[in-house]
Amino acid sequence: AQSVTQLDSQVPVFEEAPVELRCNYSSSVSVYLFWYVQYPNQGLQLLLKYLSGSTLVKGINGFEAEFNKSQTSFHLRKPSVHISDTAEYFCAVMLTGTASKLTFGTGTRLQVTL
Amino acid sequence: DGGITQSPKYLFRKEGQNVTLSCEQNLNHDAMYWYRQDPGQGLRLIYYSQIVNDFQKGDIAEGYSVSREKKESFPLTVTSAQKNPTAFYLCASSISGVRDEQYFGPGTRLTVT
């Protein structure tokens, strides 16, 4: 069975600083990878996804992620964060060729301060 | 505007009562999903449906039931058999159920006392 690990439960960062949120996965078959963002008491919004092709994926709000198959990682990065980026971020995997069931990590709380 | 609606936003029930959470989508998506979210545990899949009149158990289906009589609707019933029902419940949908991203509703926060 597949699993997702987000090692950092909380990441504090100052505004305009760069940030990286880490995501590692385990799976015996190929996967699709997703990053979602959740603002307090709201649903999830897709930031970006990797299905195939270029391993560097650009998403909304200036975020990007890089798929590294050898390290089974899909870390999320932003070169300069804003206060409005404060939210919970979830990494998720989906097995290829199956019903699109997502397996989520436990989330990383990004706290941006002045 | 197309999207997913969940009602109500907040729901309170007494222990031992069944409660049904509503999920409606007007995106014309075939697949729909129910997740449960608890602090520090991420989202866990309860049930999913890829087509009308068919659904499958997810990872934590015990104590829950669903129906899919219409393409746009996928209600979730939290039964009295669910030992710890207090949680944030999220409904999602996707175009075909294979490879597609999922779109999420705003969620329903259920509190059982």
JSON list of C-alpha atoms in Angstrom, two decimals, chain A residues 32 34 36 38-46 49 51-52 88 90 94-107, chain B residues 9-10 31 33 35 37 40-43 45 48 50 57-59 88 90 94 97-107 109:
[
{"chain": "A", "resi": 32, "resn": "TYR", "atom": "CA", "xyz": [0.58, 10.72, -9.48]},
{"chain": "A", "resi": 34, "resn": "PHE", "atom": "CA", "xyz": [-0.59, 16.42, -5.70]},
{"chain": "A", "resi": 36, "resn": "TYR", "atom": "CA", "xyz": [-3.37, 20.90, -1.81]},
{"chain": "A", "resi": 38, "resn": "GLN", "atom": "CA", "xyz": [-6.42, 24.38, 3.12]},
{"chain": "A", "resi": 39, "resn": "TYR", "atom": "CA", "xyz": [-7.30, 27.68, 4.77]},
{"chain": "A", "resi": 40, "resn": "PRO", "atom": "CA", "xyz": [-8.98, 27.54, 8.21]},
{"chain": "A", "resi": 41, "resn": "ASN", "atom": "CA", "xyz": [-12.39, 25.88, 8.22]},
{"chain": "A", "resi": 42, "resn": "GLN", "atom": "CA", "xyz": [-12.44, 25.53, 4.46]},
{"chain": "A", "resi": 43, "resn": "GLY", "atom": "CA", "xyz": [-12.11, 22.78, 1.90]},
{"chain": "A", "resi": 44, "resn": "LEU", "atom": "CA", "xyz": [-8.94, 21.93, 0.00]},
{"chain": "A", "resi": 45, "resn": "GLN", "atom": "CA", "xyz": [-7.72, 23.73, -3.10]},
{"chain": "A", "resi": 46, "resn": "LEU", "atom": "CA", "xyz": [-5.33, 22.19, -5.61]},
{"chain": "A", "resi": 49, "resn": "LYS", "atom": "CA", "xyz": [-0.01, 18.20, -9.64]},
{"chain": "A", "resi": 51, "resn": "LEU", "atom": "CA", "xyz": [1.12, 13.31, -13.71]},
{"chain": "A", "resi": 52, "resn": "SER", "atom": "CA", "xyz": [4.02, 12.84, -16.14]},
{"chain": "A", "resi": 88, "resn": "GLU", "atom": "CA", "xyz": [-2.23, 23.93, 6.01]},
{"chain": "A", "resi": 90, "resn": "PHE", "atom": "CA", "xyz": [-1.25, 18.55, 2.18]},
{"chain": "A", "resi": 94, "resn": "MET", "atom": "CA", "xyz": [-2.69, 8.50, -6.34]},
{"chain": "A", "resi": 95, "resn": "LEU", "atom": "CA", "xyz": [-1.75, 5.13, -7.82]},
{"chain": "A", "resi": 96, "resn": "THR", "atom": "CA", "xyz": [-1.66, 5.14, -11.62]},
{"chain": "A", "resi": 97, "resn": "GLY", "atom": "CA", "xyz": [-4.15, 3.01, -13.49]},
{"chain": "A", "resi": 98, "resn": "THR", "atom": "CA", "xyz": [-6.64, 2.71, -10.66]},
{"chain": "A", "resi": 99, "resn": "ALA", "atom": "CA", "xyz": [-9.65, 4.54, -9.34]},
{"chain": "A", "resi": 100, "resn": "SER", "atom": "CA", "xyz": [-8.48, 7.98, -8.31]},
{"chain": "A", "resi": 101, "resn": "LYS", "atom": "CA", "xyz": [-8.22, 7.35, -4.60]},
{"chain": "A", "resi": 102, "resn": "LEU", "atom": "CA", "xyz": [-5.97, 9.88, -2.91]},
{"chain": "A", "resi": 103, "resn": "THR", "atom": "CA", "xyz": [-3.75, 9.03, 0.05]},
{"chain": "A", "resi": 104, "resn": "PHE", "atom": "CA", "xyz": [-2.90, 12.14, 2.04]},
{"chain": "A", "resi": 105, "resn": "GLY", "atom": "CA", "xyz": [-0.04, 13.06, 4.29]},
{"chain": "A", "resi": 106, "resn": "THR", "atom": "CA", "xyz": [-0.76, 14.45, 7.73]},
{"chain": "A", "resi": 107, "resn": "GLY", "atom": "CA", "xyz": [-0.23, 18.03, 6.59]},
{"chain": "B", "resi": 9, "resn": "LYS", "atom": "CA", "xyz": [-21.49, 24.11, 7.78]},
{"chain": "B", "resi": 10, "resn": "TYR", "atom": "CA", "xyz": [-21.85, 23.12, 11.46]},
{"chain": "B", "resi": 31, "resn": "ALA", "atom": "CA", "xyz": [-16.84, 10.36, -9.25]},
{"chain": "B", "resi": 33, "resn": "TYR", "atom": "CA", "xyz": [-15.73, 10.98, -2.40]},
{"chain": "B", "resi": 35, "resn": "TYR", "atom": "CA", "xyz": [-13.19, 12.15, 3.64]},
{"chain": "B", "resi": 37, "resn": "GLN", "atom": "CA", "xyz": [-10.32, 15.06, 8.73]},
{"chain": "B", "resi": 40, "resn": "GLY", "atom": "CA", "xyz": [-2.82, 15.87, 12.94]},
{"chain": "B", "resi": 41, "resn": "GLN", "atom": "CA", "xyz": [-4.13, 12.95, 10.86]},
{"chain": "B", "resi": 42, "resn": "GLY", "atom": "CA", "xyz": [-4.69, 14.42, 7.45]},
{"chain": "B", "resi": 43, "resn": "LEU", "atom": "CA", "xyz": [-7.65, 13.24, 5.40]},
{"chain": "B", "resi": 45, "resn": "LEU", "atom": "CA", "xyz": [-11.18, 8.20, 2.77]},
{"chain": "B", "resi": 48, "resn": "TYR", "atom": "CA", "xyz": [-16.18, 6.77, -2.89]},
{"chain": "B", "resi": 50, "resn": "GLN", "atom": "CA", "xyz": [-17.32, 6.28, -9.56]},
{"chain": "B", "resi": 57, "resn": "LYS", "atom": "CA", "xyz": [-15.63, 1.43, 0.96]},
{"chain": "B", "resi": 58, "resn": "GLY", "atom": "CA", "xyz": [-12.58, 3.49, 1.67]},
{"chain": "B", "resi": 59, "resn": "ASP", "atom": "CA", "xyz": [-10.11, 3.07, 4.50]},
{"chain": "B", "resi": 88, "resn": "PHE", "atom": "CA", "xyz": [-14.57, 17.69, 9.93]},
{"chain": "B", "resi": 90, "resn": "LEU", "atom": "CA", "xyz": [-15.11, 16.85, 3.36]},
{"chain": "B", "resi": 94, "resn": "SER", "atom": "CA", "xyz": [-13.56, 14.35, -9.94]},
{"chain": "B", "resi": 97, "resn": "GLY", "atom": "CA", "xyz": [-12.44, 8.80, -11.20]},
{"chain": "B", "resi": 98, "resn": "VAL", "atom": "CA", "xyz": [-9.15, 7.92, -12.88]},
{"chain": "B", "resi": 99, "resn": "ARG", "atom": "CA", "xyz": [-6.08, 10.17, -12.71]},
{"chain": "B", "resi": 100, "resn": "ASP", "atom": "CA", "xyz": [-8.12, 13.34, -12.34]},
{"chain": "B", "resi": 101, "resn": "GLU", "atom": "CA", "xyz": [-7.68, 15.91, -9.62]},
{"chain": "B", "resi": 102, "resn": "GLN", "atom": "CA", "xyz": [-10.35, 16.11, -6.96]},
{"chain": "B", "resi": 103, "resn": "TYR", "atom": "CA", "xyz": [-12.36, 19.23, -6.23]},
{"chain": "B", "resi": 104, "resn": "PHE", "atom": "CA", "xyz": [-13.40, 19.75, -2.62]},
{"chain": "B", "resi": 105, "resn": "GLY", "atom": "CA", "xyz": [-16.43, 21.22, -0.95]},
{"chain": "B", "resi": 106, "resn": "PRO", "atom": "CA", "xyz": [-16.21, 23.61, 2.04]},
{"chain": "B", "resi": 107, "resn": "GLY", "atom": "CA", "xyz": [-16.78, 20.85, 4.60]},
{"chain": "B", "resi": 109, "resn": "ARG", "atom": "CA", "xyz": [-17.99, 20.18, 11.06]}
]
